[in-house]
Short mmCIF file of N, CA and C in Angstrom, two decimals:
data_model
loop_
_atom_site.label_atom_id
_atom_site.label_comp_id
_atom_site.label_asym_id
_atom_site.label_seq_id
_atom_site.Cartn_x
_atom_site.Cartn_y
_atom_site.Cartn_z
N MET A 1 -20.06 45.86 -51.84
CA MET A 1 -20.54 45.28 -50.59
C MET A 1 -20.43 43.76 -50.68
N SER A 2 -19.71 43.17 -49.78
CA SER A 2 -19.55 41.71 -49.80
C SER A 2 -20.33 41.11 -48.63
N THR A 3 -20.86 39.94 -48.89
CA THR A 3 -21.58 39.22 -47.83
C THR A 3 -20.77 37.98 -47.50
N ALA A 4 -20.84 37.57 -46.28
CA ALA A 4 -20.10 36.39 -45.83
C ALA A 4 -20.69 35.13 -46.47
N HIS A 5 -19.84 34.26 -46.88
CA HIS A 5 -20.24 32.98 -47.47
C HIS A 5 -20.58 32.02 -46.33
N PRO A 6 -21.83 31.52 -46.25
CA PRO A 6 -22.18 30.60 -45.16
C PRO A 6 -21.28 29.37 -45.18
N THR A 7 -20.81 28.98 -44.02
CA THR A 7 -19.90 27.83 -43.93
C THR A 7 -20.57 26.53 -44.37
N SER A 8 -21.88 26.44 -44.28
CA SER A 8 -22.56 25.21 -44.66
C SER A 8 -22.95 25.18 -46.14
N LEU A 9 -22.62 26.23 -46.89
CA LEU A 9 -22.95 26.27 -48.32
C LEU A 9 -21.80 25.66 -49.12
N ALA A 10 -22.11 24.58 -49.85
CA ALA A 10 -21.10 23.95 -50.69
C ALA A 10 -20.77 24.86 -51.87
N HIS A 11 -19.55 24.76 -52.36
CA HIS A 11 -19.06 25.69 -53.38
C HIS A 11 -19.86 25.69 -54.67
N GLN A 12 -20.51 24.58 -55.02
CA GLN A 12 -21.21 24.50 -56.30
C GLN A 12 -22.60 25.14 -56.29
N PHE A 13 -23.03 25.63 -55.14
CA PHE A 13 -24.36 26.22 -55.04
C PHE A 13 -24.25 27.74 -54.85
N ASP A 14 -25.28 28.44 -55.36
CA ASP A 14 -25.32 29.90 -55.22
C ASP A 14 -25.92 30.34 -53.90
N SER A 15 -26.81 29.49 -53.34
CA SER A 15 -27.48 29.87 -52.10
C SER A 15 -27.84 28.62 -51.30
N LEU A 16 -28.13 28.83 -50.02
CA LEU A 16 -28.57 27.71 -49.18
C LEU A 16 -29.89 27.14 -49.69
N GLU A 17 -30.74 28.00 -50.21
CA GLU A 17 -32.02 27.54 -50.75
C GLU A 17 -31.81 26.62 -51.95
N GLN A 18 -30.91 27.00 -52.85
CA GLN A 18 -30.61 26.16 -54.01
C GLN A 18 -30.02 24.82 -53.55
N GLN A 19 -29.16 24.87 -52.57
CA GLN A 19 -28.55 23.65 -52.03
C GLN A 19 -29.63 22.73 -51.45
N LYS A 20 -30.55 23.31 -50.69
CA LYS A 20 -31.62 22.52 -50.10
C LYS A 20 -32.53 21.92 -51.17
N GLU A 21 -32.89 22.71 -52.18
CA GLU A 21 -33.74 22.19 -53.26
C GLU A 21 -33.05 21.07 -54.01
N SER A 22 -31.75 21.19 -54.23
CA SER A 22 -31.00 20.13 -54.92
C SER A 22 -31.01 18.84 -54.10
N ALA A 23 -30.80 18.98 -52.80
CA ALA A 23 -30.82 17.80 -51.93
C ALA A 23 -32.20 17.16 -51.91
N ASN A 24 -33.24 17.97 -51.87
CA ASN A 24 -34.61 17.43 -51.88
C ASN A 24 -34.89 16.70 -53.19
N LEU A 25 -34.48 17.28 -54.31
CA LEU A 25 -34.67 16.63 -55.60
C LEU A 25 -33.92 15.30 -55.63
N GLY A 26 -32.69 15.31 -55.12
CA GLY A 26 -31.91 14.07 -55.06
C GLY A 26 -32.61 13.00 -54.24
N MET A 27 -33.21 13.39 -53.12
CA MET A 27 -33.92 12.41 -52.29
C MET A 27 -35.14 11.86 -53.02
N TRP A 28 -35.89 12.72 -53.70
CA TRP A 28 -37.06 12.25 -54.44
C TRP A 28 -36.65 11.31 -55.58
N LEU A 29 -35.55 11.61 -56.25
CA LEU A 29 -35.06 10.73 -57.31
C LEU A 29 -34.62 9.38 -56.74
N PHE A 30 -33.95 9.42 -55.59
CA PHE A 30 -33.55 8.18 -54.93
C PHE A 30 -34.79 7.35 -54.57
N LEU A 31 -35.80 7.98 -53.99
CA LEU A 31 -37.02 7.26 -53.63
C LEU A 31 -37.73 6.69 -54.85
N ALA A 32 -37.75 7.43 -55.95
CA ALA A 32 -38.37 6.93 -57.18
C ALA A 32 -37.62 5.70 -57.69
N GLN A 33 -36.29 5.75 -57.64
CA GLN A 33 -35.49 4.60 -58.06
C GLN A 33 -35.78 3.40 -57.17
N GLU A 34 -35.92 3.61 -55.87
CA GLU A 34 -36.21 2.52 -54.95
C GLU A 34 -37.58 1.90 -55.25
N ILE A 35 -38.56 2.75 -55.54
CA ILE A 35 -39.90 2.25 -55.89
C ILE A 35 -39.83 1.40 -57.15
N LEU A 36 -39.09 1.86 -58.15
CA LEU A 36 -38.96 1.08 -59.38
C LEU A 36 -38.24 -0.25 -59.12
N PHE A 37 -37.17 -0.21 -58.35
CA PHE A 37 -36.40 -1.42 -58.09
C PHE A 37 -37.23 -2.44 -57.31
N PHE A 38 -37.76 -2.02 -56.16
CA PHE A 38 -38.54 -2.96 -55.36
C PHE A 38 -39.87 -3.28 -56.02
N GLY A 39 -40.41 -2.34 -56.80
CA GLY A 39 -41.63 -2.61 -57.56
C GLY A 39 -41.42 -3.76 -58.53
N GLY A 40 -40.25 -3.81 -59.18
CA GLY A 40 -39.92 -4.92 -60.07
C GLY A 40 -39.85 -6.24 -59.33
N LEU A 41 -39.25 -6.21 -58.15
CA LEU A 41 -39.18 -7.44 -57.35
C LEU A 41 -40.57 -7.89 -56.91
N PHE A 42 -41.40 -6.94 -56.48
CA PHE A 42 -42.76 -7.31 -56.08
C PHE A 42 -43.57 -7.81 -57.27
N ALA A 43 -43.37 -7.24 -58.45
CA ALA A 43 -44.07 -7.72 -59.65
C ALA A 43 -43.65 -9.15 -59.96
N ALA A 44 -42.34 -9.45 -59.86
CA ALA A 44 -41.87 -10.82 -60.08
C ALA A 44 -42.48 -11.76 -59.06
N TYR A 45 -42.52 -11.32 -57.80
CA TYR A 45 -43.12 -12.14 -56.75
C TYR A 45 -44.58 -12.44 -57.08
N MET A 46 -45.34 -11.41 -57.46
CA MET A 46 -46.77 -11.61 -57.77
C MET A 46 -46.95 -12.54 -58.97
N LEU A 47 -46.12 -12.38 -60.00
CA LEU A 47 -46.23 -13.23 -61.18
C LEU A 47 -45.97 -14.69 -60.83
N TYR A 48 -44.87 -14.95 -60.13
CA TYR A 48 -44.54 -16.33 -59.81
C TYR A 48 -45.52 -16.91 -58.78
N ARG A 49 -46.01 -16.09 -57.88
CA ARG A 49 -47.01 -16.59 -56.93
C ARG A 49 -48.30 -16.96 -57.66
N TRP A 50 -48.67 -16.17 -58.65
CA TRP A 50 -49.85 -16.45 -59.46
C TRP A 50 -49.66 -17.75 -60.24
N ARG A 51 -48.44 -17.97 -60.73
CA ARG A 51 -48.17 -19.16 -61.55
C ARG A 51 -48.08 -20.44 -60.72
N ASP A 52 -47.66 -20.35 -59.46
CA ASP A 52 -47.52 -21.55 -58.63
C ASP A 52 -47.91 -21.24 -57.18
N PRO A 53 -49.21 -21.02 -56.93
CA PRO A 53 -49.64 -20.64 -55.58
C PRO A 53 -49.34 -21.71 -54.52
N GLU A 54 -49.37 -22.98 -54.91
CA GLU A 54 -49.07 -24.05 -53.94
C GLU A 54 -47.64 -23.95 -53.41
N ALA A 55 -46.70 -23.76 -54.31
CA ALA A 55 -45.30 -23.69 -53.90
C ALA A 55 -45.04 -22.45 -53.04
N PHE A 56 -45.68 -21.34 -53.40
CA PHE A 56 -45.46 -20.11 -52.63
C PHE A 56 -46.12 -20.20 -51.25
N ALA A 57 -47.27 -20.84 -51.18
CA ALA A 57 -47.91 -21.04 -49.87
C ALA A 57 -47.05 -21.96 -49.00
N ALA A 58 -46.54 -23.04 -49.58
CA ALA A 58 -45.70 -23.97 -48.81
C ALA A 58 -44.41 -23.29 -48.36
N GLY A 59 -43.79 -22.51 -49.26
CA GLY A 59 -42.57 -21.80 -48.90
C GLY A 59 -42.80 -20.79 -47.80
N SER A 60 -43.92 -20.09 -47.86
CA SER A 60 -44.19 -19.06 -46.85
C SER A 60 -44.38 -19.66 -45.46
N HIS A 61 -44.78 -20.92 -45.40
CA HIS A 61 -44.95 -21.58 -44.10
C HIS A 61 -43.61 -21.87 -43.43
N GLU A 62 -42.52 -21.72 -44.16
CA GLU A 62 -41.19 -21.92 -43.60
C GLU A 62 -40.62 -20.64 -42.99
N LEU A 63 -41.33 -19.52 -43.11
CA LEU A 63 -40.88 -18.25 -42.55
C LEU A 63 -41.35 -18.13 -41.11
N ASP A 64 -40.57 -17.44 -40.32
CA ASP A 64 -40.89 -17.23 -38.91
C ASP A 64 -41.69 -15.93 -38.79
N ILE A 65 -42.99 -16.05 -38.58
CA ILE A 65 -43.86 -14.87 -38.55
C ILE A 65 -43.51 -13.93 -37.38
N THR A 66 -43.06 -14.49 -36.27
CA THR A 66 -42.71 -13.66 -35.12
C THR A 66 -41.50 -12.78 -35.43
N LEU A 67 -40.46 -13.39 -36.00
CA LEU A 67 -39.27 -12.61 -36.35
C LEU A 67 -39.60 -11.59 -37.45
N GLY A 68 -40.44 -11.98 -38.39
CA GLY A 68 -40.86 -11.04 -39.43
C GLY A 68 -41.63 -9.86 -38.85
N LEU A 69 -42.49 -10.12 -37.91
CA LEU A 69 -43.25 -9.05 -37.25
C LEU A 69 -42.32 -8.13 -36.47
N ILE A 70 -41.39 -8.72 -35.73
CA ILE A 70 -40.44 -7.90 -34.96
C ILE A 70 -39.63 -7.02 -35.90
N ASN A 71 -39.15 -7.59 -37.01
CA ASN A 71 -38.37 -6.79 -37.95
C ASN A 71 -39.21 -5.69 -38.60
N THR A 72 -40.47 -5.95 -38.84
CA THR A 72 -41.34 -4.91 -39.39
C THR A 72 -41.49 -3.76 -38.40
N VAL A 73 -41.69 -4.08 -37.14
CA VAL A 73 -41.79 -3.05 -36.10
C VAL A 73 -40.47 -2.28 -36.00
N ILE A 74 -39.36 -3.00 -36.08
CA ILE A 74 -38.04 -2.35 -36.03
C ILE A 74 -37.88 -1.37 -37.20
N LEU A 75 -38.28 -1.78 -38.39
CA LEU A 75 -38.15 -0.89 -39.56
C LEU A 75 -39.00 0.37 -39.40
N ILE A 76 -40.21 0.21 -38.93
CA ILE A 76 -41.09 1.37 -38.73
C ILE A 76 -40.50 2.27 -37.64
N ALA A 77 -40.02 1.66 -36.56
CA ALA A 77 -39.43 2.45 -35.47
C ALA A 77 -38.18 3.18 -35.94
N SER A 78 -37.36 2.54 -36.78
CA SER A 78 -36.15 3.20 -37.25
C SER A 78 -36.47 4.37 -38.18
N SER A 79 -37.55 4.25 -38.93
CA SER A 79 -37.99 5.40 -39.75
C SER A 79 -38.40 6.56 -38.85
N LEU A 80 -39.10 6.24 -37.77
CA LEU A 80 -39.53 7.27 -36.82
C LEU A 80 -38.32 7.92 -36.16
N THR A 81 -37.37 7.12 -35.68
CA THR A 81 -36.22 7.71 -35.00
C THR A 81 -35.39 8.58 -35.95
N MET A 82 -35.31 8.19 -37.23
CA MET A 82 -34.56 9.01 -38.19
C MET A 82 -35.30 10.31 -38.44
N ALA A 83 -36.62 10.25 -38.57
CA ALA A 83 -37.40 11.48 -38.76
C ALA A 83 -37.26 12.39 -37.55
N LEU A 84 -37.26 11.82 -36.35
CA LEU A 84 -37.07 12.62 -35.15
C LEU A 84 -35.66 13.23 -35.10
N GLY A 85 -34.69 12.50 -35.63
CA GLY A 85 -33.34 13.04 -35.73
C GLY A 85 -33.26 14.22 -36.67
N VAL A 86 -33.91 14.13 -37.81
CA VAL A 86 -33.95 15.25 -38.76
C VAL A 86 -34.62 16.45 -38.10
N HIS A 87 -35.71 16.20 -37.39
CA HIS A 87 -36.40 17.29 -36.70
C HIS A 87 -35.50 17.93 -35.65
N ALA A 88 -34.74 17.10 -34.92
CA ALA A 88 -33.82 17.63 -33.92
C ALA A 88 -32.77 18.53 -34.58
N ALA A 89 -32.26 18.13 -35.74
CA ALA A 89 -31.29 18.97 -36.45
C ALA A 89 -31.94 20.28 -36.89
N GLN A 90 -33.16 20.19 -37.39
CA GLN A 90 -33.86 21.39 -37.86
C GLN A 90 -34.16 22.37 -36.73
N THR A 91 -34.21 21.89 -35.52
CA THR A 91 -34.51 22.75 -34.37
C THR A 91 -33.28 22.98 -33.48
N ASN A 92 -32.09 22.75 -34.04
CA ASN A 92 -30.82 23.02 -33.35
C ASN A 92 -30.65 22.23 -32.06
N LYS A 93 -31.11 21.02 -32.02
CA LYS A 93 -30.98 20.17 -30.82
C LYS A 93 -29.95 19.08 -31.11
N THR A 94 -28.70 19.44 -30.99
CA THR A 94 -27.59 18.55 -31.35
C THR A 94 -27.59 17.27 -30.55
N ARG A 95 -27.75 17.36 -29.25
CA ARG A 95 -27.71 16.16 -28.41
C ARG A 95 -28.85 15.21 -28.76
N ALA A 96 -30.03 15.77 -29.01
CA ALA A 96 -31.16 14.92 -29.40
C ALA A 96 -30.89 14.27 -30.77
N LEU A 97 -30.31 15.03 -31.68
CA LEU A 97 -29.97 14.49 -32.99
C LEU A 97 -29.05 13.28 -32.84
N VAL A 98 -28.02 13.41 -32.05
CA VAL A 98 -27.07 12.32 -31.85
C VAL A 98 -27.78 11.11 -31.24
N ARG A 99 -28.62 11.34 -30.25
CA ARG A 99 -29.36 10.23 -29.63
C ARG A 99 -30.27 9.53 -30.63
N TRP A 100 -30.99 10.30 -31.46
CA TRP A 100 -31.87 9.69 -32.44
C TRP A 100 -31.09 8.93 -33.51
N MET A 101 -29.93 9.46 -33.89
CA MET A 101 -29.09 8.75 -34.87
C MET A 101 -28.57 7.45 -34.28
N LEU A 102 -28.15 7.46 -33.02
CA LEU A 102 -27.70 6.23 -32.37
C LEU A 102 -28.84 5.22 -32.26
N ALA A 103 -30.04 5.70 -31.93
CA ALA A 103 -31.20 4.80 -31.86
C ALA A 103 -31.49 4.19 -33.22
N THR A 104 -31.41 5.00 -34.27
CA THR A 104 -31.67 4.49 -35.62
C THR A 104 -30.64 3.43 -35.99
N GLY A 105 -29.36 3.71 -35.72
CA GLY A 105 -28.32 2.73 -36.01
C GLY A 105 -28.49 1.46 -35.20
N GLY A 106 -28.86 1.60 -33.94
CA GLY A 106 -29.10 0.44 -33.10
C GLY A 106 -30.25 -0.42 -33.60
N LEU A 107 -31.31 0.23 -34.05
CA LEU A 107 -32.44 -0.51 -34.62
C LEU A 107 -32.02 -1.21 -35.91
N GLY A 108 -31.21 -0.53 -36.71
CA GLY A 108 -30.70 -1.17 -37.93
C GLY A 108 -29.88 -2.41 -37.62
N LEU A 109 -29.04 -2.31 -36.60
CA LEU A 109 -28.26 -3.48 -36.19
C LEU A 109 -29.16 -4.60 -35.68
N ALA A 110 -30.19 -4.25 -34.93
CA ALA A 110 -31.14 -5.26 -34.44
C ALA A 110 -31.81 -5.97 -35.62
N PHE A 111 -32.19 -5.20 -36.64
CA PHE A 111 -32.78 -5.79 -37.85
C PHE A 111 -31.82 -6.82 -38.45
N LEU A 112 -30.54 -6.45 -38.57
CA LEU A 112 -29.56 -7.35 -39.18
C LEU A 112 -29.31 -8.60 -38.34
N VAL A 113 -29.32 -8.45 -37.02
CA VAL A 113 -29.14 -9.62 -36.15
C VAL A 113 -30.30 -10.59 -36.34
N ILE A 114 -31.51 -10.07 -36.37
CA ILE A 114 -32.68 -10.94 -36.58
C ILE A 114 -32.61 -11.59 -37.96
N LYS A 115 -32.21 -10.83 -38.97
CA LYS A 115 -32.08 -11.39 -40.32
C LYS A 115 -31.03 -12.50 -40.33
N TYR A 116 -29.95 -12.35 -39.56
CA TYR A 116 -28.93 -13.40 -39.46
C TYR A 116 -29.57 -14.70 -38.94
N PHE A 117 -30.37 -14.60 -37.89
CA PHE A 117 -31.00 -15.80 -37.35
C PHE A 117 -31.99 -16.40 -38.34
N GLU A 118 -32.72 -15.57 -39.05
CA GLU A 118 -33.64 -16.08 -40.07
C GLU A 118 -32.88 -16.81 -41.17
N TYR A 119 -31.82 -16.18 -41.66
CA TYR A 119 -31.03 -16.79 -42.73
C TYR A 119 -30.34 -18.07 -42.26
N SER A 120 -29.86 -18.08 -41.03
CA SER A 120 -29.21 -19.28 -40.48
C SER A 120 -30.17 -20.46 -40.46
N ALA A 121 -31.41 -20.20 -40.09
CA ALA A 121 -32.41 -21.27 -40.07
C ALA A 121 -32.65 -21.80 -41.48
N LYS A 122 -32.71 -20.91 -42.44
CA LYS A 122 -32.91 -21.35 -43.84
C LYS A 122 -31.71 -22.17 -44.31
N TRP A 123 -30.50 -21.75 -43.94
CA TRP A 123 -29.29 -22.49 -44.31
C TRP A 123 -29.33 -23.90 -43.70
N HIS A 124 -29.66 -23.96 -42.42
CA HIS A 124 -29.69 -25.23 -41.70
C HIS A 124 -30.71 -26.20 -42.32
N HIS A 125 -31.82 -25.67 -42.83
CA HIS A 125 -32.88 -26.50 -43.41
C HIS A 125 -32.74 -26.66 -44.92
N HIS A 126 -31.61 -26.25 -45.47
CA HIS A 126 -31.32 -26.38 -46.91
C HIS A 126 -32.35 -25.66 -47.78
N LEU A 127 -32.73 -24.47 -47.36
CA LEU A 127 -33.70 -23.68 -48.11
C LEU A 127 -33.04 -22.51 -48.85
N ILE A 128 -31.72 -22.57 -49.00
CA ILE A 128 -30.99 -21.57 -49.77
C ILE A 128 -31.00 -22.03 -51.23
N PRO A 129 -31.51 -21.23 -52.16
CA PRO A 129 -31.54 -21.64 -53.56
C PRO A 129 -30.13 -22.02 -54.06
N GLY A 130 -30.08 -23.06 -54.84
CA GLY A 130 -28.81 -23.53 -55.38
C GLY A 130 -28.75 -25.05 -55.37
N PRO A 131 -27.55 -25.60 -55.54
CA PRO A 131 -27.43 -27.06 -55.68
C PRO A 131 -27.84 -27.85 -54.43
N ASN A 132 -27.77 -27.25 -53.24
CA ASN A 132 -28.12 -27.97 -52.02
C ASN A 132 -29.55 -27.70 -51.55
N PHE A 133 -30.34 -27.02 -52.38
CA PHE A 133 -31.72 -26.70 -52.00
C PHE A 133 -32.51 -27.99 -51.87
N HIS A 134 -33.29 -28.07 -50.79
CA HIS A 134 -34.15 -29.24 -50.59
C HIS A 134 -35.45 -28.77 -49.95
N PHE A 135 -36.54 -29.20 -50.55
CA PHE A 135 -37.87 -28.94 -50.01
C PHE A 135 -38.65 -30.24 -50.15
N ASP A 136 -39.37 -30.60 -49.10
CA ASP A 136 -40.07 -31.89 -49.08
C ASP A 136 -41.11 -31.98 -50.19
N PRO A 137 -41.31 -33.22 -50.70
CA PRO A 137 -42.38 -33.45 -51.67
C PRO A 137 -43.73 -33.17 -51.02
N PRO A 138 -44.76 -32.89 -51.74
CA PRO A 138 -44.85 -32.92 -53.19
C PRO A 138 -44.38 -31.61 -53.87
N ILE A 139 -44.12 -30.58 -53.10
CA ILE A 139 -43.72 -29.31 -53.69
C ILE A 139 -42.30 -29.39 -54.24
N GLY A 140 -41.40 -29.95 -53.46
CA GLY A 140 -40.01 -30.13 -53.90
C GLY A 140 -39.37 -28.84 -54.39
N GLY A 141 -38.66 -28.93 -55.50
CA GLY A 141 -37.89 -27.83 -56.05
C GLY A 141 -38.72 -26.65 -56.53
N ARG A 142 -40.02 -26.83 -56.66
CA ARG A 142 -40.87 -25.70 -57.10
C ARG A 142 -40.82 -24.55 -56.11
N ALA A 143 -40.52 -24.83 -54.85
CA ALA A 143 -40.46 -23.78 -53.82
C ALA A 143 -39.18 -22.95 -53.94
N GLU A 144 -38.24 -23.38 -54.78
CA GLU A 144 -36.97 -22.66 -54.90
C GLU A 144 -37.17 -21.24 -55.41
N MET A 145 -38.14 -21.03 -56.29
CA MET A 145 -38.39 -19.67 -56.78
C MET A 145 -38.88 -18.76 -55.65
N PHE A 146 -39.72 -19.28 -54.78
CA PHE A 146 -40.16 -18.49 -53.63
C PHE A 146 -38.95 -18.04 -52.81
N PHE A 147 -38.05 -18.97 -52.50
CA PHE A 147 -36.89 -18.63 -51.68
C PHE A 147 -35.90 -17.75 -52.43
N SER A 148 -35.82 -17.89 -53.74
CA SER A 148 -34.96 -16.99 -54.53
C SER A 148 -35.45 -15.55 -54.39
N LEU A 149 -36.75 -15.36 -54.52
CA LEU A 149 -37.31 -14.02 -54.38
C LEU A 149 -37.22 -13.53 -52.93
N TYR A 150 -37.45 -14.42 -51.99
CA TYR A 150 -37.34 -14.06 -50.58
C TYR A 150 -35.95 -13.52 -50.26
N PHE A 151 -34.92 -14.25 -50.69
CA PHE A 151 -33.55 -13.82 -50.40
C PHE A 151 -33.16 -12.58 -51.20
N ALA A 152 -33.65 -12.46 -52.41
CA ALA A 152 -33.35 -11.26 -53.20
C ALA A 152 -33.96 -10.02 -52.53
N MET A 153 -35.21 -10.14 -52.12
CA MET A 153 -35.90 -8.98 -51.54
C MET A 153 -35.38 -8.65 -50.15
N THR A 154 -35.27 -9.63 -49.29
CA THR A 154 -34.82 -9.35 -47.93
C THR A 154 -33.31 -9.07 -47.90
N GLY A 155 -32.57 -9.71 -48.81
CA GLY A 155 -31.14 -9.44 -48.90
C GLY A 155 -30.84 -8.02 -49.34
N MET A 156 -31.61 -7.52 -50.32
CA MET A 156 -31.43 -6.13 -50.74
C MET A 156 -31.81 -5.19 -49.61
N HIS A 157 -32.82 -5.55 -48.86
CA HIS A 157 -33.21 -4.70 -47.73
C HIS A 157 -32.10 -4.71 -46.68
N ALA A 158 -31.51 -5.86 -46.43
CA ALA A 158 -30.41 -5.94 -45.47
C ALA A 158 -29.21 -5.12 -45.97
N LEU A 159 -28.94 -5.17 -47.27
CA LEU A 159 -27.86 -4.36 -47.82
C LEU A 159 -28.14 -2.87 -47.63
N HIS A 160 -29.39 -2.48 -47.83
CA HIS A 160 -29.78 -1.09 -47.58
C HIS A 160 -29.51 -0.71 -46.13
N MET A 161 -29.80 -1.62 -45.21
CA MET A 161 -29.57 -1.35 -43.80
C MET A 161 -28.07 -1.20 -43.51
N ILE A 162 -27.26 -2.05 -44.10
CA ILE A 162 -25.81 -1.98 -43.89
C ILE A 162 -25.27 -0.64 -44.39
N VAL A 163 -25.70 -0.24 -45.58
CA VAL A 163 -25.26 1.05 -46.14
C VAL A 163 -25.77 2.19 -45.27
N GLY A 164 -27.03 2.12 -44.83
CA GLY A 164 -27.59 3.16 -43.97
C GLY A 164 -26.84 3.29 -42.66
N ILE A 165 -26.48 2.17 -42.04
CA ILE A 165 -25.72 2.21 -40.79
C ILE A 165 -24.35 2.82 -41.03
N ALA A 166 -23.72 2.47 -42.14
CA ALA A 166 -22.40 3.04 -42.46
C ALA A 166 -22.51 4.56 -42.67
N ILE A 167 -23.54 5.01 -43.35
CA ILE A 167 -23.73 6.45 -43.55
C ILE A 167 -23.98 7.14 -42.21
N LEU A 168 -24.80 6.54 -41.37
CA LEU A 168 -25.03 7.12 -40.03
C LEU A 168 -23.72 7.21 -39.24
N ALA A 169 -22.91 6.17 -39.33
CA ALA A 169 -21.63 6.18 -38.61
C ALA A 169 -20.73 7.31 -39.14
N TRP A 170 -20.80 7.58 -40.43
CA TRP A 170 -20.01 8.66 -41.02
C TRP A 170 -20.56 10.03 -40.60
N LEU A 171 -21.89 10.15 -40.52
CA LEU A 171 -22.52 11.42 -40.17
C LEU A 171 -22.45 11.72 -38.67
N LEU A 172 -22.40 10.69 -37.85
CA LEU A 172 -22.49 10.86 -36.40
C LEU A 172 -21.45 11.81 -35.81
N PRO A 173 -20.16 11.68 -36.12
CA PRO A 173 -19.19 12.63 -35.55
C PRO A 173 -19.47 14.07 -35.95
N ARG A 174 -19.92 14.27 -37.18
CA ARG A 174 -20.25 15.62 -37.64
C ARG A 174 -21.47 16.16 -36.89
N ALA A 175 -22.44 15.27 -36.65
CA ALA A 175 -23.62 15.69 -35.90
C ALA A 175 -23.23 16.07 -34.47
N ALA A 176 -22.35 15.28 -33.87
CA ALA A 176 -21.91 15.56 -32.49
C ALA A 176 -21.17 16.90 -32.41
N ARG A 177 -20.49 17.29 -33.48
CA ARG A 177 -19.78 18.58 -33.50
C ARG A 177 -20.72 19.74 -33.79
N GLY A 178 -21.99 19.45 -34.04
CA GLY A 178 -22.96 20.52 -34.29
C GLY A 178 -22.99 21.00 -35.73
N THR A 179 -22.49 20.20 -36.65
CA THR A 179 -22.48 20.58 -38.07
C THR A 179 -23.89 20.76 -38.62
N TYR A 180 -24.82 19.93 -38.16
CA TYR A 180 -26.19 19.95 -38.69
C TYR A 180 -27.09 20.75 -37.76
N ASN A 181 -27.79 21.70 -38.34
CA ASN A 181 -28.61 22.62 -37.57
C ASN A 181 -29.77 23.11 -38.43
N ALA A 182 -30.48 24.12 -37.95
CA ALA A 182 -31.64 24.63 -38.67
C ALA A 182 -31.26 25.13 -40.06
N GLU A 183 -30.05 25.67 -40.19
CA GLU A 183 -29.62 26.22 -41.46
C GLU A 183 -29.15 25.13 -42.43
N TYR A 184 -28.56 24.07 -41.89
CA TYR A 184 -27.94 23.03 -42.70
C TYR A 184 -28.19 21.67 -42.08
N HIS A 185 -29.18 20.95 -42.63
CA HIS A 185 -29.52 19.64 -42.08
C HIS A 185 -29.78 18.59 -43.15
N ASN A 186 -29.58 18.92 -44.41
CA ASN A 186 -29.88 17.96 -45.47
C ASN A 186 -29.12 16.64 -45.41
N PRO A 187 -27.85 16.63 -45.02
CA PRO A 187 -27.18 15.31 -44.97
C PRO A 187 -27.89 14.34 -44.02
#
């Protein structure tokens, strides 16, 4: 007695359940790696802030709180739209899935546009770490560590957004064709 091989089952898996468990494990491992990576950056930030609170306070006053707030809202909203997209796939709602994926990508692009304006302002004011860095006395060059960490942390986040948008663009045609459904939605 032979059973049909589900079209959504990759060749290396014995069952859809095994495939789903593998994908879930992969996601948890990815999240753990992200926590370790960004945890290290936050630990460095806390250490250097503890060592030079004046420079970090002065550096933070150069950030645009409004743009930061808008980007925070955008990030939270994009997490929601992606979760709604996964739910749409799980409930066989292809059109809703495509709409939620487009919304997520659009929010990601909005994040990057705002980050461009933030970075442009830092460039214009010579707040990019390196030979042209300039910060007014009495703090002076001590603020360079704040901006080094700022660009490392927000730059990595921007890189994550670029990769996420590229992955969404790759998944979108497949989603529109109905590839992702209640049986197969892990991608």
